[in-house]
Coordinates of C-alpha atoms and ligand atoms in Angstrom, one line a residue:
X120 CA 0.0 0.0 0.0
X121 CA 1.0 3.2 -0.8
X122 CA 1.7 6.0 2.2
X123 CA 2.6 9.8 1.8
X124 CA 3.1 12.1 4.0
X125 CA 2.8 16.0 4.0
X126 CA 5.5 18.1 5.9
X127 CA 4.1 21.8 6.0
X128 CA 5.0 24.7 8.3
X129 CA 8.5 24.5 7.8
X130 CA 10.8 28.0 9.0
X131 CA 12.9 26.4 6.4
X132 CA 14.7 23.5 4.9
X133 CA 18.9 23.2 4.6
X134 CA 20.5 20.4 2.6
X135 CA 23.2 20.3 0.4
X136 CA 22.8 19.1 -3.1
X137 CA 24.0 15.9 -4.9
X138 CA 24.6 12.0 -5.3
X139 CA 28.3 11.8 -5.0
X140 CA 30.7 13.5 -2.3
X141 CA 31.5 17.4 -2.6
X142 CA 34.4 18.3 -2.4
X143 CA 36.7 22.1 -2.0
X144 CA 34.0 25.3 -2.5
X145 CA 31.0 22.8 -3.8
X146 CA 30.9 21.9 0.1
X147 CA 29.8 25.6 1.1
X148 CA 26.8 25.7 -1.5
X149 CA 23.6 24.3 0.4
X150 CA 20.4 25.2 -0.5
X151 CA 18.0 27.2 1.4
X152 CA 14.4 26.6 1.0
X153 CA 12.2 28.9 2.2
X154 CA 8.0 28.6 2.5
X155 CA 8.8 25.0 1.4
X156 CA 6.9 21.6 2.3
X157 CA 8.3 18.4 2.1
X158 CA 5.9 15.4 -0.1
X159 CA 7.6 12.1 1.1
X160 CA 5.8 9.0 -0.5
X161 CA 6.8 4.8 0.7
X162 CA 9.5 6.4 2.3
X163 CA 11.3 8.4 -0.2
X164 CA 11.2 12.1 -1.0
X165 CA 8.6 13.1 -3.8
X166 CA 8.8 16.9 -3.7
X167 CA 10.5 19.7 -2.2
X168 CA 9.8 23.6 -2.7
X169 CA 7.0 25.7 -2.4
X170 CA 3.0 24.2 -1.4
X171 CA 1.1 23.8 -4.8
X172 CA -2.2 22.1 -5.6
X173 CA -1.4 18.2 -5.8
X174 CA -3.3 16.0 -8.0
X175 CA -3.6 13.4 -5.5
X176 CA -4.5 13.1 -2.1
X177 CA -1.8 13.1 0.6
X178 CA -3.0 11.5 3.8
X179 CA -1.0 12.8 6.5
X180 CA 0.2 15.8 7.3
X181 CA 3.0 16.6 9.5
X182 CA 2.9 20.5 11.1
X183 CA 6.4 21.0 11.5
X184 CA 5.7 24.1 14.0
X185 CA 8.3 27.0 12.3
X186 CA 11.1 24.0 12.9
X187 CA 14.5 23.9 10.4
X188 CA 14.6 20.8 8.2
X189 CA 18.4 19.3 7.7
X190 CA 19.0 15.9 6.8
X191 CA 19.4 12.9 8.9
X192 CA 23.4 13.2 9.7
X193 CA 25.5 10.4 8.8
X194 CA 27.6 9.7 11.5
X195 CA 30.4 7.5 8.9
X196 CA 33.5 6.2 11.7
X197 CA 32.1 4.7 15.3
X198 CA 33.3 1.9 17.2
X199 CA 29.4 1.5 19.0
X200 CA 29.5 -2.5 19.6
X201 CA 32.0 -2.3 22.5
X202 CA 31.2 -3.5 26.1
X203 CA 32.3 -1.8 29.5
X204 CA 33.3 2.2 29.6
X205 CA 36.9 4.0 31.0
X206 CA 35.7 7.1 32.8
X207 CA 38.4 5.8 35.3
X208 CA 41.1 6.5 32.4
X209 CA 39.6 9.2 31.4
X210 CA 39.9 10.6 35.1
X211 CA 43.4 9.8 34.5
X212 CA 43.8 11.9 31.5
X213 CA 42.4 14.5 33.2
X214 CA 45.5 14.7 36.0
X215 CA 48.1 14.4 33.7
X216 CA 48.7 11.4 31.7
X217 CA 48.5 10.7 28.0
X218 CA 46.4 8.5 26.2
X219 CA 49.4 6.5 24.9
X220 CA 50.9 5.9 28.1
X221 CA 48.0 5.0 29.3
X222 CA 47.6 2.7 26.6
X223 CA 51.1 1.6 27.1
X224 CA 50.1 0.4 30.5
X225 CA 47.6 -1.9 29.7
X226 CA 44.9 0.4 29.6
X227 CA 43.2 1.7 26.5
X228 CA 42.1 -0.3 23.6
X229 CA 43.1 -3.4 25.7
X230 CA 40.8 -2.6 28.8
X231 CA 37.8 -2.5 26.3
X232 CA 38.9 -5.9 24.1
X233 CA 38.7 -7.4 27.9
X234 CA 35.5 -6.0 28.0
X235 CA 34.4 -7.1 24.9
X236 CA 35.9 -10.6 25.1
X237 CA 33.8 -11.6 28.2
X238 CA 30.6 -10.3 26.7
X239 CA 27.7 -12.1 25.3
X240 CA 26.8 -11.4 21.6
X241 CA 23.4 -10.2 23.0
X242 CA 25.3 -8.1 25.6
X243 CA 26.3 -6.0 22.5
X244 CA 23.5 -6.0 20.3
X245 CA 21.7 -4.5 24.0
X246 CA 24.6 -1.9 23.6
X247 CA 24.7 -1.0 20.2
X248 CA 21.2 -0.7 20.8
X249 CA 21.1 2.2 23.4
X250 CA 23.9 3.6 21.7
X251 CA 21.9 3.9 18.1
X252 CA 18.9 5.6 20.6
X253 CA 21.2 7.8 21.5
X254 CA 22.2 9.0 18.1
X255 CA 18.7 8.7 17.2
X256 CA 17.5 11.6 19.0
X257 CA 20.5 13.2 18.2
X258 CA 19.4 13.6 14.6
X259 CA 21.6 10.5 13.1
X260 CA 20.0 8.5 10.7
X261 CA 22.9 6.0 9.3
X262 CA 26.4 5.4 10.9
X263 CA 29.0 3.2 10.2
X264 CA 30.2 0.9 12.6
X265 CA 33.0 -0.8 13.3
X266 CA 34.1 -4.2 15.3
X267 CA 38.3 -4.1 16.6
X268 CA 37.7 -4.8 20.1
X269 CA 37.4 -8.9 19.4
X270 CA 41.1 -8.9 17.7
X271 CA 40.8 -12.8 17.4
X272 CA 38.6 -14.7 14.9
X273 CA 35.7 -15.3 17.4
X274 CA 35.0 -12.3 18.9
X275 CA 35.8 -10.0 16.1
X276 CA 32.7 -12.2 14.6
X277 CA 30.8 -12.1 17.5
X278 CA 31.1 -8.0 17.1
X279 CA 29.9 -7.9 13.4
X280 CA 27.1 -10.4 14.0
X281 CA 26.2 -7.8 16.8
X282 CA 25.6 -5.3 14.6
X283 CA 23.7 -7.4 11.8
X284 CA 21.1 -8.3 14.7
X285 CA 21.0 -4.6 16.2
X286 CA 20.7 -3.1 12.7
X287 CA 17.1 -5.0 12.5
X288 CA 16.0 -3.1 15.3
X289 CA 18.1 0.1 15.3
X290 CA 16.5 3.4 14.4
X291 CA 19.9 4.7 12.5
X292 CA 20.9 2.2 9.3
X293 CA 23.9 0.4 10.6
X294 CA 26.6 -0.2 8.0
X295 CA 29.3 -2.5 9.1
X296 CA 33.5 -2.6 9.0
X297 CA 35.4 -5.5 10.5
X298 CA 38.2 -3.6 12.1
X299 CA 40.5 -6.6 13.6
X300 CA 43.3 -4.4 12.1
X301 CA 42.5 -2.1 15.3
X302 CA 45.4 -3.2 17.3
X303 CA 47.7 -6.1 18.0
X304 CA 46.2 -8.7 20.6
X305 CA 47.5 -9.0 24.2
X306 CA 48.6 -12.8 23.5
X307 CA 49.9 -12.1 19.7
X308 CA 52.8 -8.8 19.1
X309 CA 53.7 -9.3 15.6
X310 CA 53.1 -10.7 12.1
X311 CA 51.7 -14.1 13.2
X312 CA 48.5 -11.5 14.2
X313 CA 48.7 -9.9 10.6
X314 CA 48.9 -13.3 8.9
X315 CA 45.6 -14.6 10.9
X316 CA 43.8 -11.8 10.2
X317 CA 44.8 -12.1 6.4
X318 CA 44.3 -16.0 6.8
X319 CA 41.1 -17.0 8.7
X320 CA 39.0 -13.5 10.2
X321 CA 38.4 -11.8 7.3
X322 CA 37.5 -14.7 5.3
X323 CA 35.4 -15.7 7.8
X324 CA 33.7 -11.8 7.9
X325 CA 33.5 -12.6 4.2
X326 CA 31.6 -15.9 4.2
X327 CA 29.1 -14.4 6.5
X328 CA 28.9 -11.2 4.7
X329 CA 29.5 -9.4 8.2
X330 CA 31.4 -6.3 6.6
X331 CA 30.7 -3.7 3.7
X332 CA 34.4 -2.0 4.7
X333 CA 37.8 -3.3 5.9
X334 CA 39.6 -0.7 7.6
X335 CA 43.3 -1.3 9.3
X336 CA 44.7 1.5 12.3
X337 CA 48.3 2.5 10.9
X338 CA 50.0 4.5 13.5
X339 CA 53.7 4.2 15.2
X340 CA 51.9 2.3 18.0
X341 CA 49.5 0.0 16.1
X342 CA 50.4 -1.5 12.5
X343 CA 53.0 -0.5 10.6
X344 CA 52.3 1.0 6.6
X345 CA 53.0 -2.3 5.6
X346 CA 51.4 -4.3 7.5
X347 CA 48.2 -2.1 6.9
X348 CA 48.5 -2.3 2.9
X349 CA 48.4 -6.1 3.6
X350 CA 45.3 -6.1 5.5
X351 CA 43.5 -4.0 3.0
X352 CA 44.5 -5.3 0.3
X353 CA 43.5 -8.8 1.0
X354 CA 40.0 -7.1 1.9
X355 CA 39.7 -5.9 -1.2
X356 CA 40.5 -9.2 -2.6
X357 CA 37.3 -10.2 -1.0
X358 CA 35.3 -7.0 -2.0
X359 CA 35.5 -5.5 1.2
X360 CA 36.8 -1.7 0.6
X361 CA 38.9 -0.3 2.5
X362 CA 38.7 2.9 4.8
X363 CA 42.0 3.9 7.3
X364 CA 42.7 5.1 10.6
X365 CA 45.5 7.4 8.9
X366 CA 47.9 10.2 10.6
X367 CA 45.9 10.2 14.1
X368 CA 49.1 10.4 16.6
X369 CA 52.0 11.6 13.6
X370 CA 52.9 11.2 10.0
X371 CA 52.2 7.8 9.3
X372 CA 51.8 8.5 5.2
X373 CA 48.2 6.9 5.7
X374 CA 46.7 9.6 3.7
X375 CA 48.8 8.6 0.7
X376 CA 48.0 4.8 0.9
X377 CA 44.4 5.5 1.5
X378 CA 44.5 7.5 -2.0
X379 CA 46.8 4.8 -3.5
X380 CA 44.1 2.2 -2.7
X381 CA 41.5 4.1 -3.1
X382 CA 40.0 3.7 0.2
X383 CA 36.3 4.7 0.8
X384 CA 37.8 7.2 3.7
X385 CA 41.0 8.9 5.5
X386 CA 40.1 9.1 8.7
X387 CA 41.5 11.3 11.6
X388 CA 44.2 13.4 9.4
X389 CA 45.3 15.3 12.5
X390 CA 49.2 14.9 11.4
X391 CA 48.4 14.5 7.7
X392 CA 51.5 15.8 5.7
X393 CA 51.6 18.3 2.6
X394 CA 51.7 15.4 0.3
X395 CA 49.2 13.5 2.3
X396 CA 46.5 16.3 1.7
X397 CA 47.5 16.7 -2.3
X398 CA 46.8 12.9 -2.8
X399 CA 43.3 13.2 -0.7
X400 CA 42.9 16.2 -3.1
X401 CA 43.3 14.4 -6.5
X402 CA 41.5 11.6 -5.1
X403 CA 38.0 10.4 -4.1
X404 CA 38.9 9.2 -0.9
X405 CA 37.0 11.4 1.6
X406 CA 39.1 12.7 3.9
X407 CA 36.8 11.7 7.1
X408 CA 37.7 14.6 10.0
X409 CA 36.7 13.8 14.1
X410 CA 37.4 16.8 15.6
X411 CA 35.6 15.4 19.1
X412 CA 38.9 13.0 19.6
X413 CA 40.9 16.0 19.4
X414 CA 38.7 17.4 22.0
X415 CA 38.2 14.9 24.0
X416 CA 42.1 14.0 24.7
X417 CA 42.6 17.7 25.2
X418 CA 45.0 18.1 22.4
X419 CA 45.4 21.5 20.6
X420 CA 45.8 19.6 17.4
X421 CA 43.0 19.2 14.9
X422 CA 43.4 17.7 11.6
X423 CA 43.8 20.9 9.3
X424 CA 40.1 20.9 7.6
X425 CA 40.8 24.6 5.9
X426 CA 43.9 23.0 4.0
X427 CA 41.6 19.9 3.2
X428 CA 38.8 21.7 1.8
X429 CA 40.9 24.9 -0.2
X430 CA 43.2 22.0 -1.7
X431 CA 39.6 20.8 -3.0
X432 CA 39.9 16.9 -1.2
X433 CA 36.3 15.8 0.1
X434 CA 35.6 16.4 3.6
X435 CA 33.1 14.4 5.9
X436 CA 32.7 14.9 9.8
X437 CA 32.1 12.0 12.0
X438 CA 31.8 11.0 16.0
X439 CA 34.4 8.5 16.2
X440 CA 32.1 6.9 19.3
X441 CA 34.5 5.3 21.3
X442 CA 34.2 5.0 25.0
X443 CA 38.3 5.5 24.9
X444 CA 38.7 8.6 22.9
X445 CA 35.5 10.1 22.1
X446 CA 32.7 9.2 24.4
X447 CA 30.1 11.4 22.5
X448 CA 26.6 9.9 19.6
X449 CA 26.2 13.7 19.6
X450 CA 27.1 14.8 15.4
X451 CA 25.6 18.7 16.1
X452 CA 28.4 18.8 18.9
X453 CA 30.9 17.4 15.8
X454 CA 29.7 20.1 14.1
X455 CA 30.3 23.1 17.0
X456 CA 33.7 21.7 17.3
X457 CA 34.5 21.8 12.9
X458 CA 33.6 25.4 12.9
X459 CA 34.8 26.7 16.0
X460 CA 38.0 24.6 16.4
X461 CA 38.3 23.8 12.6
X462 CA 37.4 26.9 11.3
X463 CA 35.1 25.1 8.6
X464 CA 32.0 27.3 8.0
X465 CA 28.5 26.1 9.1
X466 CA 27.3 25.8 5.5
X467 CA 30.7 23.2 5.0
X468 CA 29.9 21.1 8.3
X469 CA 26.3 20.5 7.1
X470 CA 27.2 19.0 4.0
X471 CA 30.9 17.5 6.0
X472 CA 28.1 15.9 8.3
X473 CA 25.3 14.3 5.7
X474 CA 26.4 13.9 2.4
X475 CA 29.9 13.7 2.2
X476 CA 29.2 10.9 5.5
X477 CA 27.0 9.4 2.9
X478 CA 29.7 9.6 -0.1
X479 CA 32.2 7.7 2.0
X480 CA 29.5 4.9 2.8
X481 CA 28.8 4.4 -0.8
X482 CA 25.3 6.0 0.3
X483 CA 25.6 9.5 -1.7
X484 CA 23.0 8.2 -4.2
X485 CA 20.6 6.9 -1.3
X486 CA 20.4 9.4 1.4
X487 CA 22.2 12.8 2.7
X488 CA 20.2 15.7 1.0
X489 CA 17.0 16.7 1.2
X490 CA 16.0 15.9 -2.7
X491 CA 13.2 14.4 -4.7
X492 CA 14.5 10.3 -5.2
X493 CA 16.1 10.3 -1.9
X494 CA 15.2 8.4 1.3
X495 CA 13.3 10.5 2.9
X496 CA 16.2 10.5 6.0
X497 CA 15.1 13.9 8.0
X498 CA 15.7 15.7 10.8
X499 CA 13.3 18.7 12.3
X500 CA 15.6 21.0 14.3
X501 CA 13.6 23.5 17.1
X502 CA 15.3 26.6 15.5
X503 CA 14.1 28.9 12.6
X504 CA 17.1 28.3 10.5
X505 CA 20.4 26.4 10.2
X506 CA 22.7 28.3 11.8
X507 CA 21.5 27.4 14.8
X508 CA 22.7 24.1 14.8
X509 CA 26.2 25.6 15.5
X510 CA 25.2 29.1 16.9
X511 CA 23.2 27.3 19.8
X512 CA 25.8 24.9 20.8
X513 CA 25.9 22.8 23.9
X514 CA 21.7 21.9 23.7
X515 CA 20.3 19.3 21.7
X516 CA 17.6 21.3 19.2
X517 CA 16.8 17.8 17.4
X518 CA 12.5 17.3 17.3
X519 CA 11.5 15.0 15.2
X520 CA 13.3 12.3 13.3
X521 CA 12.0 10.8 10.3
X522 CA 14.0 7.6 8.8
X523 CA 12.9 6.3 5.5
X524 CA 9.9 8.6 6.0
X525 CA 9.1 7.2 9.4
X526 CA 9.1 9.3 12.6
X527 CA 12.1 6.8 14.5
X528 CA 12.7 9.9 17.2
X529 CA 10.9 12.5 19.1
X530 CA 12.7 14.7 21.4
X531 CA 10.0 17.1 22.5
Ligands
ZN188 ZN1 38.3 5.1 15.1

């Protein structure tokens, strides 16, 4: 049966335009609707601009009460099916020590794979769960997310089969990434890791069809350039494509591999070279920024997003979720941080934060503007226009959530 739904009374709608990933100036050239409805019909949008006489009936209508309409944000890099948190870490942080040396000292990463070991597979479909709620109401609509706490075959499984069963009941789409290439296991330091993730997990991932993305952390603590390539490559060999953890903690040259393979995403870019940034440029690799990591472990560093962006490379925003590094399902708070610590400009973030999140998921054509084809993937803000989603920081002004054309969160 067919459904449609009217949304009327809109103070105006915001969305940037397009099927693929924008990339340099393109990303500051949103559209601005004003004394607009939205006609969403089975789920995708039919029309948007001003109210006319239709020639059919339309059921429902939806008073959006002077509310902004933005898309639903793709949140495109977060770690969500992860068991136990480190607030007590974090509280170490806070007097004085670094995340590396905390990592160094069994803490970190390692706390959570514990965690995440001794969990059931329920335990983390509960916990994705909560966590998709969360960004829910926070106006997500799609994420990406990743395993890497498992770091054996078993439990990296376990992870991805998490968020297969969560996805079924999860108001954001879930899209999965087997990340065993997160960091080296507490009983395995070396190659023989490498060689079993090559050899038996993501085969395995593969049989099940547990992944869309293989991504691989290279840094001077995790895997090496090398070892990294390896991984992704033998992803690719099984139609996984690849995204990377590049440049997070120093020069790594991860931007210049992603490019090279022509990864889906760069992600973090915080030490990202000269070079590094005139290969993302050329490329189509989006150059995936989290701006609420560099917050978060109270560095002054931010990946450099102006550079990104006037070099022309394609630049998406993203949570990172983590209960390590970035303990936040909040993407408007992403945004605040972009423009005030990464001097991107609100109109860049909004199209950083939905289409260019849906570019790097392979999602550009499905969801990420506000246009007629689209899924109708929406989020009604409690402001009178788009600036407010930076200019009112610290508040959460998401009201209504529609996903596929359904209302999946209400706020107020
Ligand atoms: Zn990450």
């Amino acid at each position: 049966m067919s459904s449609a739904l009217l949304i009327r009374n809109l103070s105006q709608i915001a969305t940037p335009i397009g099927r693929a990933g924008l990339r340099g100036a393109a990303m500051r050239k949103i559209a601005v609707h004003e004394k607009s409805v939205i006609v969403v019909r089975d789920g995708r949008i039919d029309y948007v601009g001003p109210e006319r006489r239709t020639d059919f009936p339309i059921p429902e209508d939806f008073d959006a009460k002077r509310g902004t309409a933005v898309p639903g944000f793709v949140d495109s890099h977060t770690h969500l099916p992860w068991a136990g948190f480190r607030e007590s870490e974090f509280n170490r942080r806070l007097q004085g020590e670094s995340y590396e040396e905390i990592a160094a000292s069994d803490g970190g990463i390692a706390s959570t794979v514990r965690a995440t070991r001794a969990a059931t597979e329920q335990q983390l479909v509960d916990n994705v769960l909560q966590r998709a709620q969360t960004m829910s109401r926070h106006g997500t609509t799609t994420a990406e997310a990743k395993s890497g706490y498992g770091l054996n075959v078993v439990d990296e499984i376990k992870q991805l089969r998490a968020i297969r069963a969560a996805n079924e009941n999860s108001p954001v789409r879930l899209v999965p990434t087997c990340l065993a290439a997160h960091d080296f296991p507490p009983e395995s330091r070396g190659t023989a890791y490498v060689d079993q993730i090559v050899d038996e997990i993501l085969p395995a991932v593969s049989r099940e069809k547990l992944a869309v993305f293989c991504d691989a952390f290279v840094e001077r603590s995790a895997f090496s350039r090398e070892q990294g390539e390896r991984v992704l490559r033998a992803g690719l060999a099984l139609g996984l494509r690849p995204r990377l953890h590049a440049d997070e903690f120093s020069d790594s040259d991860g931007a210049a591999l992603a490019a090279t393979l022509e990864a889906a995403s760069a992600d973090h870019l915080m030490h990202i070279s000269e070079k590094g940034i005139a290969a993302l440029a050329k490329s189509n690799t989006v150059a995936n920024l989290l701006p609420a990591t560099s917050f978060f472990l109270m560095s002054q560093r931010y990946a450099p997003a102006r550079a990104l962006i006037d070099a022309g490379a394609i630049v998406s925003l993203s949570t990172d979720c983590n209960p390590g590094s970035s303990m936040t399902e909040s993407m408007s708070m992403v945004m605040q941080l972009a423009t005030l610590q990464m001097k991107m400009t609100v109109e860049e973030s909004l199209t950083a934060a939905t289409l260019n999140g849906a570019a790097s998921l392979g999602l550009a054509y499905e969801t990420g503007s506000i246009e007629a084809g689209k899924r109708a993937d929406i989020v009604l803000l409690d402001a009178p226009n788009y600036l407010h989603l930076v200019y009112h920081f610290g508040v959460n002004l998401v009201r209504d959530v529609f996903r596929d054309g359904t209302i999946v969160a209400r706020s107020r």
